Amino acid sequence: MYAMERQQLIEQLIVADGRVAVVELADRFAVTTETVRRDLALLEERGVLQRVHGGAVVASRTSTIEPSLAERSERRSAAKEAIARRALDALASGATGSVYLDAGTTTAAVARLLAGRPSGRPLEVVTHAMTIGHVLAGAAGVNLTAIGGRVRGLTAAAVGAQAVAAIGHLRPDVAFLGANGISADFGVSTPDPDEAAVKRAIVASARRVVLVADADKLDAELLVSFAALDEIDVLVTDAAPSTALAAALDEAGTEVWLA
């Protein structure tokens, strides 16, 4: 096989899967790992991919890229709705108690479902996300508490020391957490250090942590890790994790629920 043909196939693989591994490519094409690394270097120069330890990821999944809230709201909306519905199984029917909602488009889908639940004894809901607060304000069956702080424009979420300190004084029964990436080696991650600090505080405070993440987040690694896999009680997603990630989640004791 010519080098150009091999590189075209690598490009197709990374577009389809989002990630490739050097060793697996070497086995697939019966070439040395050094040959594969040269192929990846050329593809990186063309902007097709970003090399990472042990392989490469599609260029749009590099560690600091973060789409706007509006852009993310339009992506995989049906999958996020399904994930949100499955995630609410973490709450008993007619549940009372307290819930924390992290910022994010999938957690916003959870919020919309909570806003439409039958009224009864109110559920205490806390969030630092301005958009989620807007969804839940005045909703029947919800007592809403909003956490303040400096609002980050890209996510419309309060961040900073004030928000982190306020979360540290809480002990919600269940936290629905969002993320930009989850991987076997790096845990749960996000591109922004300020967002990561808030998410880390949520994980430390909640009695049970439910991570809602669509398949695009699986095996992705962003700049800042804010939780180890064993700190996540349940991962709710819409596709089976890769072999490596599934094994790591099993070892960590994290339940995987498919929507």
Short mmCIF file of C-alpha atoms in Angstrom, two decimals:
data_model
loop_
_atom_site.label_atom_id
_atom_site.label_comp_id
_atom_site.label_asym_id
_atom_site.label_seq_id
_atom_site.Cartn_x
_atom_site.Cartn_y
_atom_site.Cartn_z
CA MET A 1 0.00 0.00 0.00
CA TYR A 2 1.29 3.45 -0.93
CA ALA A 3 1.74 6.04 1.81
CA MET A 4 -0.92 8.29 0.30
CA GLU A 5 -3.48 5.48 0.32
CA ARG A 6 -2.65 4.65 3.93
CA GLN A 7 -2.98 8.28 4.98
CA GLN A 8 -6.35 8.55 3.25
CA LEU A 9 -7.56 5.51 5.18
CA ILE A 10 -6.24 6.95 8.45
CA GLU A 11 -8.13 10.16 7.69
CA GLN A 12 -11.33 8.18 7.10
CA LEU A 13 -10.85 6.27 10.36
CA ILE A 14 -10.32 9.38 12.45
CA VAL A 15 -13.33 11.14 10.91
CA ALA A 16 -15.46 8.08 11.69
CA ASP A 17 -14.15 7.27 15.17
CA GLY A 18 -12.76 10.57 16.43
CA ARG A 19 -9.52 8.91 17.60
CA VAL A 20 -6.85 6.49 16.34
CA ALA A 21 -4.05 4.62 18.13
CA VAL A 22 -0.54 4.22 16.72
CA VAL A 23 -0.19 0.54 17.67
CA GLU A 24 -3.56 -0.40 16.20
CA LEU A 25 -2.79 1.40 12.94
CA ALA A 26 0.61 -0.28 12.70
CA ASP A 27 -1.05 -3.69 13.08
CA ARG A 28 -3.83 -2.83 10.64
CA PHE A 29 -1.47 -1.71 7.88
CA ALA A 30 1.43 -4.07 8.70
CA VAL A 31 3.92 -1.21 9.05
CA THR A 32 6.13 0.03 11.86
CA THR A 33 4.91 2.43 14.52
CA GLU A 34 7.47 4.96 13.23
CA THR A 35 5.82 4.85 9.80
CA VAL A 36 2.45 5.52 11.40
CA ARG A 37 3.86 8.43 13.41
CA ARG A 38 5.20 9.97 10.18
CA ASP A 39 1.76 9.58 8.60
CA LEU A 40 0.13 11.26 11.60
CA ALA A 41 2.64 14.10 11.50
CA LEU A 42 1.81 14.79 7.85
CA LEU A 43 -1.93 14.66 8.53
CA GLU A 44 -1.48 17.03 11.47
CA GLU A 45 0.28 19.51 9.17
CA ARG A 46 -2.76 19.37 6.89
CA GLY A 47 -5.07 20.14 9.83
CA VAL A 48 -6.81 16.77 9.72
CA LEU A 49 -5.91 15.71 13.25
CA GLN A 50 -4.11 16.57 16.47
CA ARG A 51 -1.49 14.14 17.73
CA VAL A 52 -1.85 13.00 21.34
CA HIS A 53 -0.06 10.42 23.47
CA GLY A 54 -0.35 7.05 21.75
CA GLY A 55 -2.22 8.27 18.69
CA ALA A 56 -4.28 11.19 17.44
CA VAL A 57 -7.70 12.79 17.75
CA VAL A 58 -9.77 14.65 15.20
CA ALA A 59 -8.75 18.32 15.09
CA SER A 60 -12.10 19.51 16.48
CA ARG A 61 -11.44 17.55 19.69
CA THR A 62 -8.24 19.27 20.75
CA SER A 63 -7.92 20.18 24.39
CA THR A 64 -8.98 23.84 24.39
CA ILE A 65 -11.66 24.01 21.69
CA GLU A 66 -15.06 24.82 23.18
CA PRO A 67 -18.12 25.57 21.04
CA SER A 68 -20.53 28.24 22.21
CA LEU A 69 -23.71 27.37 24.09
CA ALA A 70 -25.78 28.17 20.99
CA GLU A 71 -23.65 25.87 18.82
CA ARG A 72 -23.83 23.02 21.34
CA SER A 73 -27.59 23.41 21.73
CA GLU A 74 -28.05 22.52 18.07
CA ARG A 75 -25.85 19.41 18.20
CA ARG A 76 -27.33 15.96 18.83
CA SER A 77 -30.42 17.41 20.51
CA ALA A 78 -32.43 14.19 20.19
CA ALA A 79 -29.64 12.19 21.84
CA LYS A 80 -29.39 14.71 24.68
CA GLU A 81 -33.14 14.54 25.25
CA ALA A 82 -32.97 10.72 25.43
CA ILE A 83 -30.04 10.89 27.83
CA ALA A 84 -31.91 13.34 30.05
CA ARG A 85 -34.95 11.06 30.22
CA ARG A 86 -32.80 8.08 31.15
CA ALA A 87 -30.86 10.11 33.70
CA LEU A 88 -34.04 10.99 35.58
CA ASP A 89 -34.26 7.32 36.54
CA ALA A 90 -31.75 8.37 39.21
CA LEU A 91 -34.71 10.08 40.91
CA ALA A 92 -37.51 7.96 42.30
CA SER A 93 -40.99 8.65 41.00
CA GLY A 94 -42.35 11.67 42.81
CA ALA A 95 -38.93 12.20 44.36
CA THR A 96 -38.32 14.91 46.89
CA GLY A 97 -34.97 16.00 48.24
CA SER A 98 -32.29 18.05 46.54
CA VAL A 99 -30.75 18.11 43.07
CA TYR A 100 -27.81 20.05 41.67
CA LEU A 101 -27.78 20.85 37.95
CA ASP A 102 -24.44 21.62 36.35
CA ALA A 103 -24.17 23.91 33.33
CA GLY A 104 -24.45 22.33 29.89
CA THR A 105 -26.87 21.50 27.12
CA THR A 106 -27.60 17.95 28.32
CA THR A 107 -28.18 19.10 31.89
CA ALA A 108 -30.45 21.78 30.42
CA ALA A 109 -32.47 18.94 28.87
CA VAL A 110 -32.75 17.44 32.37
CA ALA A 111 -33.95 20.82 33.63
CA ARG A 112 -36.68 21.02 31.00
CA LEU A 113 -37.98 17.61 32.05
CA LEU A 114 -37.94 18.62 35.71
CA ALA A 115 -39.87 21.77 34.87
CA GLY A 116 -42.61 19.63 33.33
CA ARG A 117 -42.91 17.07 36.14
CA PRO A 118 -46.22 16.85 38.03
CA SER A 119 -46.39 19.25 40.92
CA GLY A 120 -46.36 17.85 44.42
CA ARG A 121 -43.98 18.24 47.27
CA PRO A 122 -41.32 20.55 45.79
CA LEU A 123 -37.93 19.31 44.69
CA GLU A 124 -35.08 21.54 45.83
CA VAL A 125 -32.94 22.39 42.80
CA VAL A 126 -29.69 24.32 42.82
CA THR A 127 -27.74 25.53 39.78
CA HIS A 128 -25.09 28.04 38.79
CA ALA A 129 -26.22 28.01 35.14
CA MET A 130 -28.17 31.10 34.11
CA THR A 131 -29.98 29.35 31.26
CA ILE A 132 -31.08 26.49 33.52
CA GLY A 133 -32.23 28.96 36.16
CA HIS A 134 -34.38 30.64 33.51
CA VAL A 135 -35.98 27.28 32.60
CA LEU A 136 -36.79 26.38 36.21
CA ALA A 137 -37.76 29.77 37.63
CA GLY A 138 -41.43 29.53 38.59
CA ALA A 139 -41.76 25.87 37.59
CA ALA A 140 -44.36 23.98 39.60
CA GLY A 141 -42.85 21.46 41.96
CA VAL A 142 -39.42 23.13 42.01
CA ASN A 143 -37.83 25.32 44.64
CA LEU A 144 -34.93 26.96 42.84
CA THR A 145 -31.69 28.29 44.30
CA ALA A 146 -29.25 30.08 42.00
CA ILE A 147 -25.53 30.19 42.76
CA GLY A 148 -23.91 33.50 41.88
CA GLY A 149 -20.50 34.56 40.70
CA ARG A 150 -18.77 35.89 37.61
CA VAL A 151 -20.81 34.70 34.62
CA ARG A 152 -18.74 33.15 31.86
CA GLY A 153 -20.21 34.30 28.55
CA LEU A 154 -19.44 31.16 26.54
CA THR A 155 -21.47 28.92 28.86
CA ALA A 156 -23.69 31.41 30.74
CA ALA A 157 -22.49 29.79 33.99
CA ALA A 158 -21.32 31.40 37.21
CA VAL A 159 -17.67 30.64 37.98
CA GLY A 160 -14.99 31.87 40.34
CA ALA A 161 -14.23 31.66 44.05
CA GLN A 162 -17.69 32.84 45.12
CA ALA A 163 -19.44 30.07 43.21
CA VAL A 164 -16.99 27.39 44.37
CA ALA A 165 -17.33 28.45 48.02
CA ALA A 166 -21.14 28.45 47.85
CA ILE A 167 -21.22 24.95 46.36
CA GLY A 168 -18.86 23.75 49.07
CA HIS A 169 -21.54 24.49 51.67
CA LEU A 170 -24.09 22.21 49.97
CA ARG A 171 -24.79 18.47 50.12
CA PRO A 172 -27.27 17.72 47.29
CA ASP A 173 -28.71 14.23 47.07
CA VAL A 174 -28.03 13.95 43.34
CA ALA A 175 -25.91 16.08 41.01
CA PHE A 176 -26.42 15.91 37.25
CA LEU A 177 -23.05 16.79 35.82
CA GLY A 178 -21.97 17.77 32.31
CA ALA A 179 -18.55 17.38 30.71
CA ASN A 180 -16.69 17.90 27.47
CA GLY A 181 -14.73 14.67 27.66
CA ILE A 182 -14.43 11.37 29.52
CA SER A 183 -11.58 8.93 28.99
CA ALA A 184 -9.96 5.92 30.62
CA ASP A 185 -6.65 7.67 31.31
CA PHE A 186 -7.70 11.28 32.03
CA GLY A 187 -11.07 10.91 33.71
CA VAL A 188 -13.67 13.63 33.19
CA SER A 189 -12.50 16.89 31.65
CA THR A 190 -13.39 20.33 30.33
CA PRO A 191 -11.42 23.01 28.46
CA ASP A 192 -11.71 25.84 31.00
CA PRO A 193 -9.97 25.90 34.42
CA ASP A 194 -12.70 28.07 36.00
CA GLU A 195 -15.45 25.72 34.84
CA ALA A 196 -13.36 22.78 36.06
CA ALA A 197 -13.09 24.28 39.55
CA VAL A 198 -16.88 24.59 39.80
CA LYS A 199 -17.42 21.06 38.53
CA ARG A 200 -14.82 19.73 40.98
CA ALA A 201 -16.75 21.41 43.82
CA ILE A 202 -20.01 19.81 42.64
CA VAL A 203 -18.42 16.35 42.59
CA ALA A 204 -17.02 16.84 46.09
CA SER A 205 -20.35 18.03 47.48
CA ALA A 206 -22.92 15.68 46.00
CA ARG A 207 -24.00 12.41 47.61
CA ARG A 208 -24.46 10.86 44.15
CA VAL A 209 -22.97 12.08 40.86
CA VAL A 210 -24.70 11.32 37.56
CA LEU A 211 -22.65 12.30 34.50
CA VAL A 212 -24.71 12.98 31.37
CA ALA A 213 -22.56 12.87 28.24
CA ASP A 214 -23.43 12.05 24.64
CA ALA A 215 -21.24 9.78 22.52
CA ASP A 216 -19.17 12.69 21.17
CA LYS A 217 -17.67 13.11 24.66
CA LEU A 218 -16.51 9.50 25.00
CA ASP A 219 -12.73 9.00 24.76
CA ALA A 220 -12.22 12.77 24.48
CA GLU A 221 -9.64 14.53 26.66
CA LEU A 222 -9.87 18.26 27.22
CA LEU A 223 -7.38 20.54 28.96
CA VAL A 224 -8.44 20.17 32.61
CA SER A 225 -9.46 16.95 34.40
CA PHE A 226 -11.90 17.66 37.23
CA ALA A 227 -12.96 14.16 38.35
CA ALA A 228 -11.60 10.63 38.38
CA LEU A 229 -13.84 7.89 37.05
CA ASP A 230 -14.32 6.45 40.54
CA GLU A 231 -15.88 9.76 41.62
CA ILE A 232 -18.71 9.28 39.10
CA ASP A 233 -21.54 7.01 40.26
CA VAL A 234 -23.42 6.78 36.96
CA LEU A 235 -22.56 7.63 33.34
CA VAL A 236 -25.62 8.14 31.15
CA THR A 237 -24.81 8.17 27.44
CA ASP A 238 -26.28 7.16 24.09
CA ALA A 239 -23.60 4.73 22.83
CA ALA A 240 -21.62 1.90 24.36
CA PRO A 241 -18.18 3.09 25.51
CA SER A 242 -15.06 1.78 23.78
CA THR A 243 -13.43 -1.35 25.17
CA ALA A 244 -10.77 0.60 27.06
CA LEU A 245 -13.21 3.11 28.53
CA ALA A 246 -15.74 0.42 29.44
CA ALA A 247 -13.05 -1.54 31.29
CA ALA A 248 -11.91 1.56 33.17
CA LEU A 249 -15.49 2.45 34.15
CA ASP A 250 -16.09 -1.09 35.37
CA GLU A 251 -12.92 -1.03 37.44
CA ALA A 252 -13.93 2.34 38.90
CA GLY A 253 -17.35 0.98 39.90
CA THR A 254 -19.18 3.46 37.65
CA GLU A 255 -22.53 2.29 36.35
CA VAL A 256 -23.21 2.87 32.63
CA TRP A 257 -26.79 3.56 31.57
CA LEU A 258 -27.58 3.66 27.85
CA ALA A 259 -30.33 5.95 26.63
#
